[in-house]
Amino acid sequence: MTRLIRCLTGDRKGSAAIEFAVALPVLISMVWGMFQIGLIFQANAGMRHALGEAARYATIFPTPSDTQIQSMITSHKFGLGNGEWDDPVITDDTTAKTKTIDVSYQQQLDFLFFDGPTVTLTASKVIYLSA
């Protein structure tokens, strides 16, 4: 019996392979998760870039129509991969002479071994009109 215990505890061959097999799925899912979070950051940057370009466009004279502003947002967005882009909502406030542009984007996160939550990004910008 002691000879068997000595044989099992004394042999270290293959222990690194077993440790690697246990650690590899964890490492891969961590790297994939960082990639998914990076996609969310890219989508956020693209959404805010499009919103900023549309806000600059809306301040020119003569003031463009709401459909022209919406098409400007749609043409300048980037990084919005497999998510769902909602149509921009433009709200006019005639008393304060402002326009408010609201945009939103939803993306389902995909972690290799399970589906992650749906992340919703929203942004809003208030534009002050000159006349």
PDB file of N, CA, C and O in Angstrom, residues 95-130:
ATOM      1  N   THR A  95     -40.166  77.162 -27.960  1.00  0.00           N
ATOM      2  CA  THR A  95     -40.056  78.269 -27.006  1.00  0.00           C
ATOM      3  C   THR A  95     -38.597  78.519 -26.622  1.00  0.00           C
ATOM      4  O   THR A  95     -38.178  79.662 -26.500  1.00  0.00           O
ATOM      5  N   ALA A  96     -37.817  77.478 -26.444  1.00  0.00           N
ATOM      6  CA  ALA A  96     -36.405  77.640 -26.083  1.00  0.00           C
ATOM      7  C   ALA A  96     -35.501  77.650 -27.303  1.00  0.00           C
ATOM      8  O   ALA A  96     -34.291  77.826 -27.174  1.00  0.00           O
ATOM      9  N   LYS A  97     -36.068  77.460 -28.488  1.00  0.00           N
ATOM     10  CA  LYS A  97     -35.333  77.410 -29.748  1.00  0.00           C
ATOM     11  C   LYS A  97     -34.215  76.362 -29.701  1.00  0.00           C
ATOM     12  O   LYS A  97     -33.048  76.632 -29.960  1.00  0.00           O
ATOM     13  N   THR A  98     -34.605  75.144 -29.333  1.00  0.00           N
ATOM     14  CA  THR A  98     -33.649  74.044 -29.258  1.00  0.00           C
ATOM     15  C   THR A  98     -34.207  72.821 -29.980  1.00  0.00           C
ATOM     16  O   THR A  98     -35.408  72.708 -30.197  1.00  0.00           O
ATOM     17  N   LYS A  99     -33.308  71.950 -30.334  1.00  0.00           N
ATOM     18  CA  LYS A  99     -33.650  70.609 -30.823  1.00  0.00           C
ATOM     19  C   LYS A  99     -32.893  69.630 -29.939  1.00  0.00           C
ATOM     20  O   LYS A  99     -31.737  69.853 -29.604  1.00  0.00           O
ATOM     21  N   THR A 100     -33.552  68.541 -29.602  1.00  0.00           N
ATOM     22  CA  THR A 100     -32.908  67.477 -28.838  1.00  0.00           C
ATOM     23  C   THR A 100     -32.878  66.228 -29.702  1.00  0.00           C
ATOM     24  O   THR A 100     -33.919  65.793 -30.211  1.00  0.00           O
ATOM     25  N   ILE A 101     -31.674  65.674 -29.867  1.00  0.00           N
ATOM     26  CA  ILE A 101     -31.508  64.452 -30.654  1.00  0.00           C
ATOM     27  C   ILE A 101     -31.207  63.318 -29.686  1.00  0.00           C
ATOM     28  O   ILE A 101     -30.266  63.413 -28.886  1.00  0.00           O
ATOM     29  N   ASP A 102     -31.996  62.252 -29.746  1.00  0.00           N
ATOM     30  CA  ASP A 102     -31.799  61.062 -28.915  1.00  0.00           C
ATOM     31  C   ASP A 102     -31.531  59.869 -29.819  1.00  0.00           C
ATOM     32  O   ASP A 102     -32.265  59.643 -30.787  1.00  0.00           O
ATOM     33  N   VAL A 103     -30.486  59.120 -29.497  1.00  0.00           N
ATOM     34  CA  VAL A 103     -30.172  57.894 -30.236  1.00  0.00           C
ATOM     35  C   VAL A 103     -29.973  56.766 -29.238  1.00  0.00           C
ATOM     36  O   VAL A 103     -29.568  56.994 -28.092  1.00  0.00           O
ATOM     37  N   SER A 104     -30.253  55.537 -29.681  1.00  0.00           N
ATOM     38  CA  SER A 104     -30.024  54.379 -28.818  1.00  0.00           C
ATOM     39  C   SER A 104     -29.614  53.182 -29.661  1.00  0.00           C
ATOM     40  O   SER A 104     -29.939  53.091 -30.846  1.00  0.00           O
ATOM     41  N   TYR A 105     -28.903  52.277 -29.012  1.00  0.00           N
ATOM     42  CA  TYR A 105     -28.350  51.096 -29.675  1.00  0.00           C
ATOM     43  C   TYR A 105     -28.334  49.962 -28.666  1.00  0.00           C
ATOM     44  O   TYR A 105     -27.938  50.151 -27.513  1.00  0.00           O
ATOM     45  N   GLN A 106     -28.791  48.774 -29.069  1.00  0.00           N
ATOM     46  CA  GLN A 106     -28.775  47.598 -28.196  1.00  0.00           C
ATOM     47  C   GLN A 106     -27.918  46.521 -28.837  1.00  0.00           C
ATOM     48  O   GLN A 106     -28.000  46.296 -30.039  1.00  0.00           O
ATOM     49  N   GLN A 107     -27.130  45.858 -27.986  1.00  0.00           N
ATOM     50  CA  GLN A 107     -26.317  44.742 -28.475  1.00  0.00           C
ATOM     51  C   GLN A 107     -26.297  43.628 -27.432  1.00  0.00           C
ATOM     52  O   GLN A 107     -26.061  43.871 -26.258  1.00  0.00           O
ATOM     53  N   GLN A 108     -26.548  42.428 -27.899  1.00  0.00           N
ATOM     54  CA  GLN A 108     -26.486  41.238 -27.048  1.00  0.00           C
ATOM     55  C   GLN A 108     -25.033  40.783 -26.967  1.00  0.00           C
ATOM     56  O   GLN A 108     -24.404  40.545 -27.991  1.00  0.00           O
ATOM     57  N   LEU A 109     -24.503  40.688 -25.771  1.00  0.00           N
ATOM     58  CA  LEU A 109     -23.136  40.215 -25.601  1.00  0.00           C
ATOM     59  C   LEU A 109     -23.098  38.695 -25.757  1.00  0.00           C
ATOM     60  O   LEU A 109     -24.036  38.002 -25.372  1.00  0.00           O
ATOM     61  N   ASP A 110     -22.026  38.195 -26.323  1.00  0.00           N
ATOM     62  CA  ASP A 110     -21.877  36.771 -26.565  1.00  0.00           C
ATOM     63  C   ASP A 110     -20.581  36.303 -25.930  1.00  0.00           C
ATOM     64  O   ASP A 110     -19.504  36.564 -26.453  1.00  0.00           O
ATOM     65  N   PHE A 111     -20.690  35.668 -24.785  1.00  0.00           N
ATOM     66  CA  PHE A 111     -19.536  35.039 -24.172  1.00  0.00           C
ATOM     67  C   PHE A 111     -19.580  33.583 -24.621  1.00  0.00           C
ATOM     68  O   PHE A 111     -20.598  32.940 -24.555  1.00  0.00           O
ATOM     69  N   LEU A 112     -18.486  33.067 -25.064  1.00  0.00           N
ATOM     70  CA  LEU A 112     -18.425  31.800 -25.781  1.00  0.00           C
ATOM     71  C   LEU A 112     -19.313  30.695 -25.213  1.00  0.00           C
ATOM     72  O   LEU A 112     -19.974  29.990 -25.947  1.00  0.00           O
ATOM     73  N   PHE A 113     -19.325  30.558 -23.915  1.00  0.00           N
ATOM     74  CA  PHE A 113     -20.023  29.436 -23.299  1.00  0.00           C
ATOM     75  C   PHE A 113     -21.436  29.777 -22.844  1.00  0.00           C
ATOM     76  O   PHE A 113     -22.190  28.901 -22.452  1.00  0.00           O
ATOM     77  N   PHE A 114     -21.797  31.073 -22.888  1.00  0.00           N
ATOM     78  CA  PHE A 114     -23.138  31.485 -22.492  1.00  0.00           C
ATOM     79  C   PHE A 114     -23.426  32.849 -23.113  1.00  0.00           C
ATOM     80  O   PHE A 114     -22.519  33.570 -23.507  1.00  0.00           O
ATOM     81  N   ASP A 115     -24.707  33.180 -23.222  1.00  0.00           N
ATOM     82  CA  ASP A 115     -25.101  34.492 -23.729  1.00  0.00           C
ATOM     83  C   ASP A 115     -25.066  35.499 -22.593  1.00  0.00           C
ATOM     84  O   ASP A 115     -25.563  35.240 -21.496  1.00  0.00           O
ATOM     85  N   GLY A 116     -24.495  36.642 -22.874  1.00  0.00           N
ATOM     86  CA  GLY A 116     -24.421  37.698 -21.879  1.00  0.00           C
ATOM     87  C   GLY A 116     -25.656  38.577 -21.915  1.00  0.00           C
ATOM     88  O   GLY A 116     -26.608  38.321 -22.658  1.00  0.00           O
ATOM     89  N   PRO A 117     -25.640  39.629 -21.137  1.00  0.00           N
ATOM     90  CA  PRO A 117     -26.800  40.523 -21.106  1.00  0.00           C
ATOM     91  C   PRO A 117     -26.866  41.393 -22.362  1.00  0.00           C
ATOM     92  O   PRO A 117     -25.905  41.524 -23.110  1.00  0.00           O
ATOM     93  N   THR A 118     -28.006  41.991 -22.571  1.00  0.00           N
ATOM     94  CA  THR A 118     -28.162  42.959 -23.651  1.00  0.00           C
ATOM     95  C   THR A 118     -27.776  44.329 -23.108  1.00  0.00           C
ATOM     96  O   THR A 118     -28.329  44.790 -22.118  1.00  0.00           O
ATOM     97  N   VAL A 119     -26.823  44.954 -23.768  1.00  0.00           N
ATOM     98  CA  VAL A 119     -26.347  46.272 -23.357  1.00  0.00           C
ATOM     99  C   VAL A 119     -27.055  47.312 -24.201  1.00  0.00           C
ATOM    100  O   VAL A 119     -27.107  47.201 -25.432  1.00  0.00           O
ATOM    101  N   THR A 120     -27.620  48.328 -23.552  1.00  0.00           N
ATOM    102  CA  THR A 120     -28.291  49.412 -24.248  1.00  0.00           C
ATOM    103  C   THR A 120     -27.474  50.683 -24.066  1.00  0.00           C
ATOM    104  O   THR A 120     -27.215  51.106 -22.942  1.00  0.00           O
ATOM    105  N   LEU A 121     -27.074  51.273 -25.176  1.00  0.00           N
ATOM    106  CA  LEU A 121     -26.351  52.537 -25.159  1.00  0.00           C
ATOM    107  C   LEU A 121     -27.309  53.634 -25.621  1.00  0.00           C
ATOM    108  O   LEU A 121     -27.975  53.485 -26.640  1.00  0.00           O
ATOM    109  N   THR A 122     -27.376  54.716 -24.880  1.00  0.00           N
ATOM    110  CA  THR A 122     -28.202  55.848 -25.279  1.00  0.00           C
ATOM    111  C   THR A 122     -27.362  57.108 -25.181  1.00  0.00           C
ATOM    112  O   THR A 122     -26.487  57.229 -24.327  1.00  0.00           O
ATOM    113  N   ALA A 123     -27.634  58.043 -26.050  1.00  0.00           N
ATOM    114  CA  ALA A 123     -26.971  59.347 -26.024  1.00  0.00           C
ATOM    115  C   ALA A 123     -27.958  60.401 -26.463  1.00  0.00           C
ATOM    116  O   ALA A 123     -28.878  60.130 -27.238  1.00  0.00           O
ATOM    117  N   SER A 124     -27.751  61.591 -25.959  1.00  0.00           N
ATOM    118  CA  SER A 124     -28.640  62.689 -26.269  1.00  0.00           C
ATOM    119  C   SER A 124     -27.822  63.966 -26.394  1.00  0.00           C
ATOM    120  O   SER A 124     -26.820  64.140 -25.705  1.00  0.00           O
ATOM    121  N   LYS A 125     -28.250  64.840 -27.275  1.00  0.00           N
ATOM    122  CA  LYS A 125     -27.581  66.126 -27.450  1.00  0.00           C
ATOM    123  C   LYS A 125     -28.628  67.197 -27.667  1.00  0.00           C
ATOM    124  O   LYS A 125     -29.580  67.028 -28.423  1.00  0.00           O
ATOM    125  N   VAL A 126     -28.437  68.322 -27.000  1.00  0.00           N
ATOM    126  CA  VAL A 126     -29.324  69.476 -27.160  1.00  0.00           C
ATOM    127  C   VAL A 126     -28.620  70.475 -28.058  1.00  0.00           C
ATOM    128  O   VAL A 126     -27.463  70.829 -27.837  1.00  0.00           O
ATOM    129  N   ILE A 127     -29.331  70.951 -29.080  1.00  0.00           N
ATOM    130  CA  ILE A 127     -28.779  71.895 -30.040  1.00  0.00           C
ATOM    131  C   ILE A 127     -29.537  73.202 -29.899  1.00  0.00           C
ATOM    132  O   ILE A 127     -30.782  73.229 -29.937  1.00  0.00           O
ATOM    133  N   TYR A 128     -28.804  74.269 -29.731  1.00  0.00           N
ATOM    134  CA  TYR A 128     -29.411  75.588 -29.634  1.00  0.00           C
ATOM    135  C   TYR A 128     -29.403  76.235 -31.017  1.00  0.00           C
ATOM    136  O   TYR A 128     -28.353  76.387 -31.632  1.00  0.00           O
ATOM    137  N   LEU A 129     -30.582  76.628 -31.478  1.00  0.00           N
ATOM    138  CA  LEU A 129     -30.730  77.205 -32.804  1.00  0.00           C
ATOM    139  C   LEU A 129     -30.583  78.724 -32.725  1.00  0.00           C
ATOM    140  O   LEU A 129     -30.932  79.342 -31.729  1.00  0.00           O
ATOM    141  N   SER A 130     -30.072  79.306 -33.795  1.00  0.00           N
ATOM    142  CA  SER A 130     -29.794  80.738 -33.774  1.00  0.00           C
ATOM    143  C   SER A 130     -31.042  81.596 -33.978  1.00  0.00           C
ATOM    144  O   SER A 130     -31.196  82.615 -33.361  1.00  0.00           O
TER     145      SER A 130
END
